Coordinates of C-alpha atoms in Angstrom, one line a residue:
Chain P
M1 CA 75.9 85.8 -51.8
S2 CA 73.7 87.7 -54.2
H3 CA 71.8 84.6 -55.3
S4 CA 70.3 83.8 -51.9
T5 CA 69.2 87.4 -51.5
I6 CA 66.6 87.2 -54.3
D7 CA 65.2 84.2 -52.6
T8 CA 65.1 85.9 -49.2
I9 CA 63.5 89.0 -50.6
A10 CA 60.9 86.9 -52.4
H11 CA 59.8 85.6 -49.0
T12 CA 59.9 88.9 -47.1
N13 CA 58.8 91.7 -49.5
R14 CA 55.6 93.7 -49.0
L15 CA 53.9 92.1 -52.0
R16 CA 54.5 88.6 -50.8
H17 CA 50.9 87.9 -49.9
I18 CA 49.3 89.2 -53.1
D19 CA 47.9 86.3 -55.1
T20 CA 50.6 84.7 -57.3
R21 CA 48.3 84.5 -60.3
L22 CA 47.8 88.3 -60.2
K23 CA 51.6 88.9 -60.2
V24 CA 52.1 86.3 -63.0
I25 CA 49.4 87.9 -65.1
F26 CA 50.9 91.3 -64.7
A27 CA 54.4 90.2 -65.4
I28 CA 53.7 88.0 -68.4
A29 CA 51.1 90.4 -70.1
T30 CA 53.4 93.4 -69.7
L31 CA 56.3 91.3 -71.1
L32 CA 54.4 90.3 -74.1
I33 CA 53.1 93.8 -74.9
T34 CA 56.7 95.1 -74.4
V35 CA 58.2 92.7 -76.9
A36 CA 55.4 93.3 -79.4
S37 CA 56.0 97.1 -79.3
T38 CA 57.8 98.8 -82.2
S39 CA 58.5 102.1 -80.4
P40 CA 60.5 102.7 -77.2
I41 CA 57.6 104.5 -75.5
P42 CA 55.5 101.5 -74.2
P43 CA 58.6 99.7 -72.9
L44 CA 59.6 102.8 -71.0
L45 CA 56.1 103.1 -69.5
A46 CA 56.3 99.4 -68.5
F47 CA 59.8 100.0 -67.0
I48 CA 58.6 102.9 -64.9
T49 CA 55.6 101.0 -63.7
A50 CA 57.6 97.9 -62.8
N51 CA 60.2 100.1 -61.0
I52 CA 57.5 101.8 -58.9
L53 CA 56.0 98.5 -58.0
I54 CA 59.4 97.0 -57.1
L55 CA 60.8 100.0 -55.2
F56 CA 57.7 101.5 -53.6
A57 CA 55.1 98.9 -53.4
A58 CA 57.3 95.9 -52.6
K59 CA 59.8 98.2 -50.8
I60 CA 62.9 96.5 -52.2
K61 CA 66.2 98.3 -51.5
F62 CA 67.4 100.3 -54.4
R63 CA 71.0 99.0 -54.1
T64 CA 69.9 95.3 -54.3
Y65 CA 67.6 96.0 -57.3
F66 CA 70.2 98.1 -59.2
F67 CA 72.8 95.5 -58.8
L68 CA 70.5 92.9 -60.4
L69 CA 69.6 95.3 -63.2
L70 CA 73.3 95.9 -64.1
T71 CA 73.5 92.8 -66.4
P72 CA 70.5 93.7 -68.6
L73 CA 71.7 97.3 -68.6
F74 CA 75.1 96.2 -69.9
F75 CA 73.5 94.0 -72.5
G76 CA 71.2 96.7 -73.6
L77 CA 73.9 99.3 -73.9
T78 CA 76.1 96.9 -76.0
G79 CA 73.2 96.4 -78.3
L80 CA 72.6 100.1 -78.6
L81 CA 76.3 100.7 -79.4
L82 CA 76.4 97.9 -82.0
M83 CA 73.1 98.9 -83.7
S84 CA 73.9 102.6 -83.8
L85 CA 77.1 101.8 -85.8
F86 CA 75.8 99.1 -88.1
F87 CA 72.1 99.6 -88.6
G88 CA 71.3 102.5 -90.8
Y89 CA 71.3 103.9 -94.2
S90 CA 74.4 105.9 -95.3
D91 CA 72.3 109.1 -95.8
S92 CA 71.4 109.7 -92.2
P93 CA 74.6 110.2 -90.2
L94 CA 74.3 111.8 -86.8
Y95 CA 78.0 111.7 -85.8
S96 CA 81.1 110.1 -87.1
F97 CA 84.5 109.3 -85.7
E98 CA 87.7 107.5 -86.6
I99 CA 89.5 104.7 -85.0
L100 CA 92.7 103.3 -86.5
S101 CA 91.9 104.9 -89.9
H102 CA 88.5 103.3 -90.1
T103 CA 85.6 105.7 -90.0
F104 CA 82.6 104.8 -87.9
V105 CA 79.3 106.5 -88.6
V106 CA 76.5 106.7 -86.1
Q107 CA 73.3 106.4 -88.1
R108 CA 69.9 107.7 -87.0
E109 CA 68.0 104.5 -87.8
G110 CA 70.6 102.5 -85.9
V111 CA 70.3 104.7 -82.8
N112 CA 66.5 104.4 -82.9
M113 CA 66.7 100.6 -83.3
G114 CA 69.2 100.5 -80.5
L115 CA 67.0 102.6 -78.2
L116 CA 64.0 100.4 -79.0
V117 CA 65.9 97.2 -78.1
A118 CA 67.6 98.7 -75.0
S119 CA 64.3 99.9 -73.7
R120 CA 62.6 96.5 -74.3
T121 CA 65.5 94.7 -72.6
L122 CA 65.3 97.0 -69.5
A123 CA 61.5 96.8 -69.4
G124 CA 61.5 93.0 -69.8
S125 CA 64.1 92.6 -67.1
A126 CA 62.2 94.8 -64.8
C127 CA 59.0 92.7 -65.2
L128 CA 61.0 89.5 -64.7
L129 CA 62.7 90.9 -61.6
F130 CA 59.3 92.1 -60.3
L131 CA 58.1 88.5 -60.5
A132 CA 61.3 87.0 -59.1
L133 CA 61.6 89.5 -56.2
T134 CA 58.0 89.4 -55.1
T135 CA 57.1 85.7 -55.5
P136 CA 58.8 82.7 -53.8
M137 CA 59.8 80.1 -56.3
T138 CA 57.7 77.4 -54.6
E139 CA 54.5 79.3 -55.5
L140 CA 55.6 79.7 -59.1
F141 CA 55.7 75.9 -59.2
T142 CA 52.0 75.8 -58.4
G143 CA 51.5 78.0 -61.5
L144 CA 53.5 75.6 -63.6
R145 CA 51.3 72.8 -62.5
W146 CA 48.3 74.9 -63.5
L147 CA 49.9 75.2 -67.0
R148 CA 49.8 71.3 -67.2
I149 CA 53.6 71.0 -67.4
P150 CA 54.4 67.3 -66.9
E151 CA 54.8 66.3 -63.2
V152 CA 58.2 64.8 -63.7
V153 CA 59.6 68.1 -65.0
I154 CA 58.0 70.1 -62.1
E155 CA 59.4 67.6 -59.6
L156 CA 62.8 67.8 -61.1
A157 CA 62.6 71.6 -61.0
M158 CA 61.6 71.6 -57.4
M159 CA 64.4 69.3 -56.4
I160 CA 67.0 71.3 -58.4
Y161 CA 65.8 74.5 -56.7
R162 CA 66.2 72.8 -53.3
Y163 CA 69.8 72.0 -54.0
I164 CA 71.0 75.1 -55.8
F165 CA 71.6 77.2 -52.7
M166 CA 73.3 74.3 -50.8
F167 CA 75.7 73.7 -53.6
L168 CA 76.3 77.5 -54.1
E169 CA 77.5 77.7 -50.5
E170 CA 79.6 74.6 -50.9
A171 CA 81.2 76.0 -54.1
E172 CA 82.0 79.3 -52.5
R173 CA 83.7 77.6 -49.6
M174 CA 85.7 75.4 -51.9
W175 CA 86.6 78.4 -54.1
L176 CA 87.7 80.4 -51.1
A177 CA 89.9 77.5 -49.9
S178 CA 91.5 77.3 -53.3
Q179 CA 92.2 81.0 -53.3
M180 CA 93.8 80.8 -49.9
R181 CA 96.4 78.4 -51.3
G182 CA 97.1 80.8 -54.1
E183 CA 97.3 80.1 -57.8
S184 CA 100.7 80.8 -59.3
N185 CA 100.1 80.7 -63.1
F186 CA 97.4 80.1 -65.7
R187 CA 98.1 76.4 -65.9
T188 CA 97.5 75.9 -62.2
K189 CA 94.4 78.1 -62.4
I190 CA 92.9 75.8 -64.9
D191 CA 94.0 72.7 -63.0
V192 CA 92.6 74.0 -59.7
F193 CA 89.3 75.1 -61.3
S194 CA 88.8 71.6 -62.9
M195 CA 89.6 70.0 -59.6
L196 CA 87.1 72.3 -57.9
I197 CA 84.3 71.4 -60.3
G198 CA 85.2 67.7 -60.1
T199 CA 85.0 67.6 -56.3
L200 CA 81.8 69.7 -56.3
F201 CA 80.3 67.2 -58.8
L202 CA 81.3 64.2 -56.6
R203 CA 79.8 65.9 -53.5
T204 CA 76.7 66.6 -55.5
I205 CA 76.4 63.0 -56.5
H206 CA 76.9 61.9 -52.9
Q207 CA 74.1 64.2 -51.9
G208 CA 71.9 62.7 -54.6
E209 CA 72.5 59.2 -53.2
K210 CA 71.6 60.4 -49.7
L211 CA 68.5 62.1 -51.1
F212 CA 67.4 58.8 -52.7
V213 CA 67.9 56.9 -49.4
A214 CA 65.9 59.6 -47.6
M215 CA 63.1 59.4 -50.1
N216 CA 63.1 55.7 -50.2
S217 CA 62.7 55.5 -46.5
R218 CA 59.6 57.6 -46.9
C219 CA 58.1 55.1 -49.3
Y220 CA 59.1 56.8 -52.5
D221 CA 57.7 55.0 -55.5
G222 CA 58.5 57.5 -58.3
E223 CA 56.1 60.1 -57.3
T224 CA 56.1 62.8 -54.6
N225 CA 52.6 63.5 -53.4
S226 CA 51.9 66.5 -51.2
L227 CA 49.0 68.7 -50.4
A228 CA 48.5 71.6 -52.8
Y229 CA 49.6 75.0 -51.5
Q230 CA 46.6 76.3 -49.7
E231 CA 47.3 80.0 -49.9
N232 CA 46.6 80.0 -53.6
K233 CA 43.1 78.8 -53.1
T234 CA 41.9 82.2 -52.0
K235 CA 39.8 84.4 -54.3
I236 CA 41.6 86.8 -56.5
S237 CA 40.9 90.4 -55.5
I238 CA 38.6 91.8 -58.2
T239 CA 39.8 95.4 -57.8
A240 CA 43.5 94.3 -58.3
L241 CA 42.7 92.2 -61.3
F242 CA 40.7 95.1 -62.8
A243 CA 43.5 97.5 -62.2
I244 CA 46.0 95.2 -63.9
L245 CA 43.8 94.6 -66.9
L246 CA 43.2 98.3 -67.2
F247 CA 46.9 98.9 -67.1
E248 CA 47.5 96.3 -69.8
A249 CA 44.8 97.7 -71.9
V250 CA 46.3 101.2 -71.7
L251 CA 49.7 99.8 -72.5
A252 CA 48.4 97.9 -75.5
F253 CA 46.6 101.0 -76.7
V254 CA 49.7 103.1 -76.3
T255 CA 51.6 100.4 -78.3
I256 CA 49.1 100.7 -81.1
L257 CA 49.2 104.5 -81.0
T258 CA 53.0 104.8 -81.0
Q259 CA 53.6 102.2 -83.8
N260 CA 57.0 102.8 -85.3
A261 CA 57.3 106.1 -83.5
V262 CA 60.9 107.2 -82.8
L263 CA 62.6 109.3 -80.2
I264 CA 65.2 111.1 -82.4
Chain E
M1 CA 75.5 83.2 -74.3
H2 CA 72.1 84.2 -72.9
I3 CA 69.9 86.5 -74.9
M4 CA 68.4 89.0 -72.5
E5 CA 64.8 89.4 -71.6
G6 CA 62.9 91.6 -74.1
F7 CA 65.7 91.6 -76.7
L8 CA 63.8 89.6 -79.3
P9 CA 60.6 90.9 -81.0
L10 CA 57.4 88.9 -80.5
I11 CA 57.5 87.0 -83.8
W12 CA 60.9 85.6 -83.0
V13 CA 59.9 84.8 -79.4
I14 CA 57.1 82.6 -80.8
F15 CA 59.3 81.2 -83.5
W16 CA 62.1 79.9 -81.2
Y17 CA 59.6 78.5 -78.7
A18 CA 58.0 76.6 -81.6
V19 CA 61.4 75.3 -82.9
S20 CA 62.5 74.2 -79.4
A21 CA 59.2 72.5 -78.4
P22 CA 59.6 69.2 -80.3
F23 CA 63.1 68.6 -78.9
V24 CA 62.0 69.4 -75.4
V25 CA 58.8 67.2 -75.7
Y26 CA 61.0 64.3 -76.9
G27 CA 63.3 65.0 -74.0
V28 CA 60.4 64.9 -71.5
W29 CA 59.3 61.6 -73.0
K30 CA 62.8 60.1 -72.7
L31 CA 63.1 61.5 -69.2
K32 CA 59.8 59.9 -68.1
K33 CA 61.0 56.6 -69.5
V34 CA 64.4 56.8 -67.7
V35 CA 62.8 57.8 -64.4
S36 CA 60.1 55.0 -64.5
D37 CA 62.7 52.4 -65.4
H38 CA 65.2 53.6 -62.7
P39 CA 63.5 55.7 -60.0
E40 CA 66.9 56.3 -58.4
S41 CA 68.0 58.4 -61.4
K42 CA 65.5 61.2 -60.6
P43 CA 67.3 62.5 -57.5
M44 CA 70.6 62.1 -59.3
L45 CA 69.4 64.1 -62.3
A46 CA 68.1 66.8 -59.8
V47 CA 71.4 67.2 -58.1
A48 CA 73.1 67.3 -61.4
G49 CA 70.8 70.1 -62.6
A50 CA 71.6 72.1 -59.5
F51 CA 75.2 71.4 -60.2
A52 CA 74.8 72.8 -63.7
F53 CA 73.3 76.0 -62.2
V54 CA 76.1 76.4 -59.8
L55 CA 78.6 75.7 -62.6
S56 CA 77.2 78.6 -64.6
S57 CA 77.6 81.0 -61.7
L58 CA 81.3 80.2 -61.1
K59 CA 83.8 82.3 -62.8
I60 CA 86.1 80.5 -65.2
P61 CA 89.8 81.6 -65.0
S62 CA 90.0 83.9 -68.1
V63 CA 92.8 85.9 -69.6
T64 CA 90.7 89.0 -70.4
G65 CA 89.1 89.2 -66.9
S66 CA 85.7 89.6 -68.5
C67 CA 82.6 88.1 -67.1
S68 CA 82.8 84.6 -68.2
H69 CA 81.5 81.3 -66.9
P70 CA 81.4 77.7 -68.1
T71 CA 78.2 76.5 -69.8
G72 CA 78.7 72.8 -69.1
T73 CA 77.2 72.0 -72.5
G74 CA 79.9 69.5 -73.5
F75 CA 79.9 67.8 -70.1
G76 CA 76.1 67.6 -70.0
A77 CA 75.8 66.2 -73.5
I78 CA 78.1 63.3 -72.7
V79 CA 76.8 62.5 -69.2
F80 CA 73.1 63.0 -69.9
G81 CA 72.8 62.6 -73.6
P82 CA 71.3 65.3 -75.9
A83 CA 67.7 64.4 -75.2
V84 CA 67.5 64.7 -71.4
I85 CA 69.8 67.7 -71.4
S86 CA 67.2 69.8 -73.3
V87 CA 64.7 69.4 -70.5
M88 CA 67.4 70.0 -67.9
S89 CA 68.5 73.2 -69.6
V90 CA 64.9 74.6 -69.8
I91 CA 64.7 74.2 -66.0
V92 CA 68.2 75.6 -65.4
L93 CA 67.6 78.5 -67.8
L94 CA 64.4 79.4 -66.1
F95 CA 66.1 79.5 -62.7
Q96 CA 68.9 81.6 -64.2
A97 CA 66.4 84.1 -65.5
L98 CA 64.5 84.2 -62.2
L99 CA 67.3 84.1 -59.7
L100 CA 70.2 85.8 -61.6
A101 CA 68.4 87.9 -64.2
H102 CA 70.4 86.1 -66.9
G103 CA 68.3 85.4 -69.9
G104 CA 64.5 85.7 -69.7
I105 CA 61.1 84.2 -70.1
T106 CA 60.4 85.5 -73.6
T107 CA 63.8 84.5 -74.8
L108 CA 63.7 81.1 -73.1
G109 CA 62.8 79.4 -76.4
A110 CA 65.7 80.9 -78.2
N111 CA 68.2 80.3 -75.4
T112 CA 67.0 76.7 -75.0
F113 CA 67.6 76.2 -78.7
S114 CA 71.2 77.5 -78.7
M115 CA 72.3 76.2 -75.3
G116 CA 70.2 73.2 -74.7
I117 CA 69.7 71.7 -78.2
V118 CA 72.3 72.9 -80.8
G119 CA 75.3 73.0 -78.4
P120 CA 74.8 69.6 -76.9
I121 CA 73.9 67.9 -80.2
V122 CA 77.1 69.3 -81.8
A123 CA 79.1 68.3 -78.7
Y124 CA 77.6 64.8 -78.8
I125 CA 78.3 64.2 -82.5
V126 CA 81.8 65.5 -82.2
Y127 CA 82.5 63.3 -79.2
K128 CA 81.0 60.2 -81.0
V129 CA 83.0 60.8 -84.2
L130 CA 86.4 61.7 -82.6
R131 CA 86.3 59.1 -79.8
G132 CA 87.2 56.2 -82.1
I133 CA 89.7 58.3 -84.1
A134 CA 91.5 60.5 -81.6
G135 CA 90.9 59.0 -78.2
F136 CA 88.8 59.8 -75.2
N137 CA 90.6 63.0 -74.0
I138 CA 90.8 64.8 -77.3
A139 CA 87.3 63.8 -78.1
I140 CA 86.0 65.4 -74.9
F141 CA 88.1 68.5 -75.4
A142 CA 86.9 69.0 -79.0
A143 CA 83.3 68.2 -78.0
A144 CA 83.2 70.8 -75.3
T145 CA 85.0 73.5 -77.3
L146 CA 83.0 73.0 -80.5
G147 CA 79.7 72.7 -78.5
D148 CA 80.4 76.1 -77.1
W149 CA 81.2 77.6 -80.4
A150 CA 78.1 76.1 -82.0
T151 CA 76.1 77.7 -79.2
Y152 CA 77.6 81.1 -79.8
V153 CA 77.2 80.9 -83.6
T154 CA 73.5 79.9 -83.1
T155 CA 73.0 82.9 -80.8
S156 CA 74.6 85.2 -83.4
I157 CA 72.3 83.7 -86.0
Q158 CA 69.3 84.2 -83.8
L159 CA 70.2 87.8 -83.2
A160 CA 71.0 88.4 -86.9
L161 CA 67.6 87.0 -88.0
A162 CA 65.8 89.2 -85.6
F163 CA 67.8 92.3 -86.4
P164 CA 69.0 92.1 -90.1
A165 CA 71.1 95.2 -91.1
P166 CA 69.1 97.5 -93.5
V167 CA 72.2 97.4 -95.8
G168 CA 73.8 94.1 -96.1
G169 CA 71.0 92.1 -94.5
I170 CA 71.2 89.1 -92.2
M171 CA 74.8 88.2 -93.2
K172 CA 76.2 91.6 -92.2
S173 CA 74.5 91.7 -88.8
F174 CA 75.5 88.1 -88.2
L175 CA 79.2 89.1 -88.8
G176 CA 78.7 92.0 -86.5
F177 CA 77.2 90.0 -83.6
A178 CA 79.5 87.1 -84.1
G179 CA 82.6 89.4 -84.3
I180 CA 81.7 91.0 -80.9
F181 CA 81.1 87.6 -79.2
A182 CA 84.2 86.1 -80.7
I183 CA 86.4 88.3 -78.6
T184 CA 85.3 86.6 -75.4
Q185 CA 83.8 83.3 -76.7
V186 CA 86.7 81.9 -78.8
P187 CA 89.3 81.7 -75.9
L188 CA 86.6 80.9 -73.4
A189 CA 85.4 77.8 -75.3
I190 CA 89.0 76.6 -75.5
I191 CA 89.4 77.0 -71.7
E192 CA 86.1 75.2 -71.1
G193 CA 87.3 72.4 -73.4
L194 CA 90.5 72.1 -71.2
V195 CA 88.5 72.2 -68.0
T196 CA 86.0 69.6 -69.2
M197 CA 88.8 67.3 -70.3
L198 CA 90.5 67.6 -66.9
L199 CA 87.2 67.2 -65.2
F200 CA 86.5 63.8 -66.8
K201 CA 90.0 62.7 -66.1
Y202 CA 89.7 63.6 -62.5
L203 CA 86.2 62.0 -62.1
L204 CA 87.3 58.8 -63.8
E205 CA 90.4 58.6 -61.5
L206 CA 88.4 59.2 -58.3
K207 CA 85.1 57.5 -58.9
P208 CA 84.9 55.7 -62.2
D209 CA 81.4 54.3 -61.5
V210 CA 79.9 57.8 -61.1
F211 CA 78.3 58.0 -64.5
R212 CA 76.4 54.7 -64.0
A213 CA 74.1 56.5 -61.5
F214 CA 72.3 58.5 -64.2
H215 CA 71.2 55.7 -66.5
V216 CA 71.4 58.0 -69.4
S217 CA 75.2 58.4 -69.8
D218 CA 77.0 57.6 -72.9
K219 CA 78.0 53.9 -73.2
A220 CA 81.5 54.6 -74.4
A221 CA 82.1 56.8 -71.3
L222 CA 81.0 53.9 -69.1
E223 CA 83.4 51.6 -70.9
E224 CA 86.1 54.1 -70.5
A225 CA 85.3 54.1 -66.8
K226 CA 85.6 50.4 -66.6
N227 CA 89.1 50.5 -68.2
V228 CA 90.5 52.8 -65.5

């Protein structure tokens, strides 16, 4: 399934052993500059950089990456379409067409706005995917701890993460089984789907009970204590940090330079 | 109804984080209390969170064949209560962003507000009000459906506030966004209402004491469970 591939890639890619903090700083800083920009140029720069890092530095297969990028691409294009039709003054038509005797006018401001939002969505998703594809989730949890997120939330998150893949497999098995028996009409479909969710929920609960027994037998008293992840204790590479900060500074500078600049 | 990464401008990113924060902080406080009173509820809530994630990656049977999945807002609001669900949804939304590229980190605040706060609160209120009047099943159906609709209206408002139309303002772009979402969301919410209703019926028949395990479930639902 596609979900487990992200997790596998995060553990096996070429940037796996780069310090987590560096990757987080890069992703978050680029994201923030991207959403702050008022022209599509900085997001496009960020998009290209993130793509180079994902495809060439981390050596992630183009097919896998493209498949993940499809959702944001679709969302961005919908936004572009909507905005080119509804966001503009009536004196700047680029193109107009008629559907069912209703005239739609594509406006210049709308297209520019749409391009800005679409570029930001793509760049943002690329940054997010960079983080997701190069950093295992367990290491990101250490980062959350560093942000002083309450322990109970982190613990809950870790346990949720632990069970996601297990239940996904279970759900897929059950779904396949239901498909094998066939679904004759819409009513049955709804019925079967509810039953599937219900059974999955009960199995989940059963797993929860087993988990509590397992934790209890290891002296669980409301807290899971473990040694901190040692790998993160290493020093950050100064060159890498400098390169990232330089990139962010350039990106911020371009953002200021291209304020409100438009493509068409 | 996830808003994609990068879609909102910086000012709205900050705004929605700030709006969601008090609800989530209250949720964390409540969660801490529940977990310290009943340590066994923590693994239960964890598996339920994983269940919510899996639920959102299953395809709901839909007429249009479009990409559509259940949100579980109504179900969660009744089983966990609106406070705890806000924390759970932050975690699940973060995983959805990182593992499925649905939603994002900058839009996490806005998505939490629509899906983890407004939707569940509406669902919870509808359920509370209708339970006495119309009965358990109809109350659950209405709660899940209206909770979904509340979520999608909130998302449309969030998008309209961030991108008001130059002519016609916020209202015009709200109608634009809401109109586009309505095509998939209106029938989808009704289907989810039906599914949630059947789900509760099924769970109460098979294992009526299941909701007791969380220590946060609605009392009326527990009573209903006793009656079965």
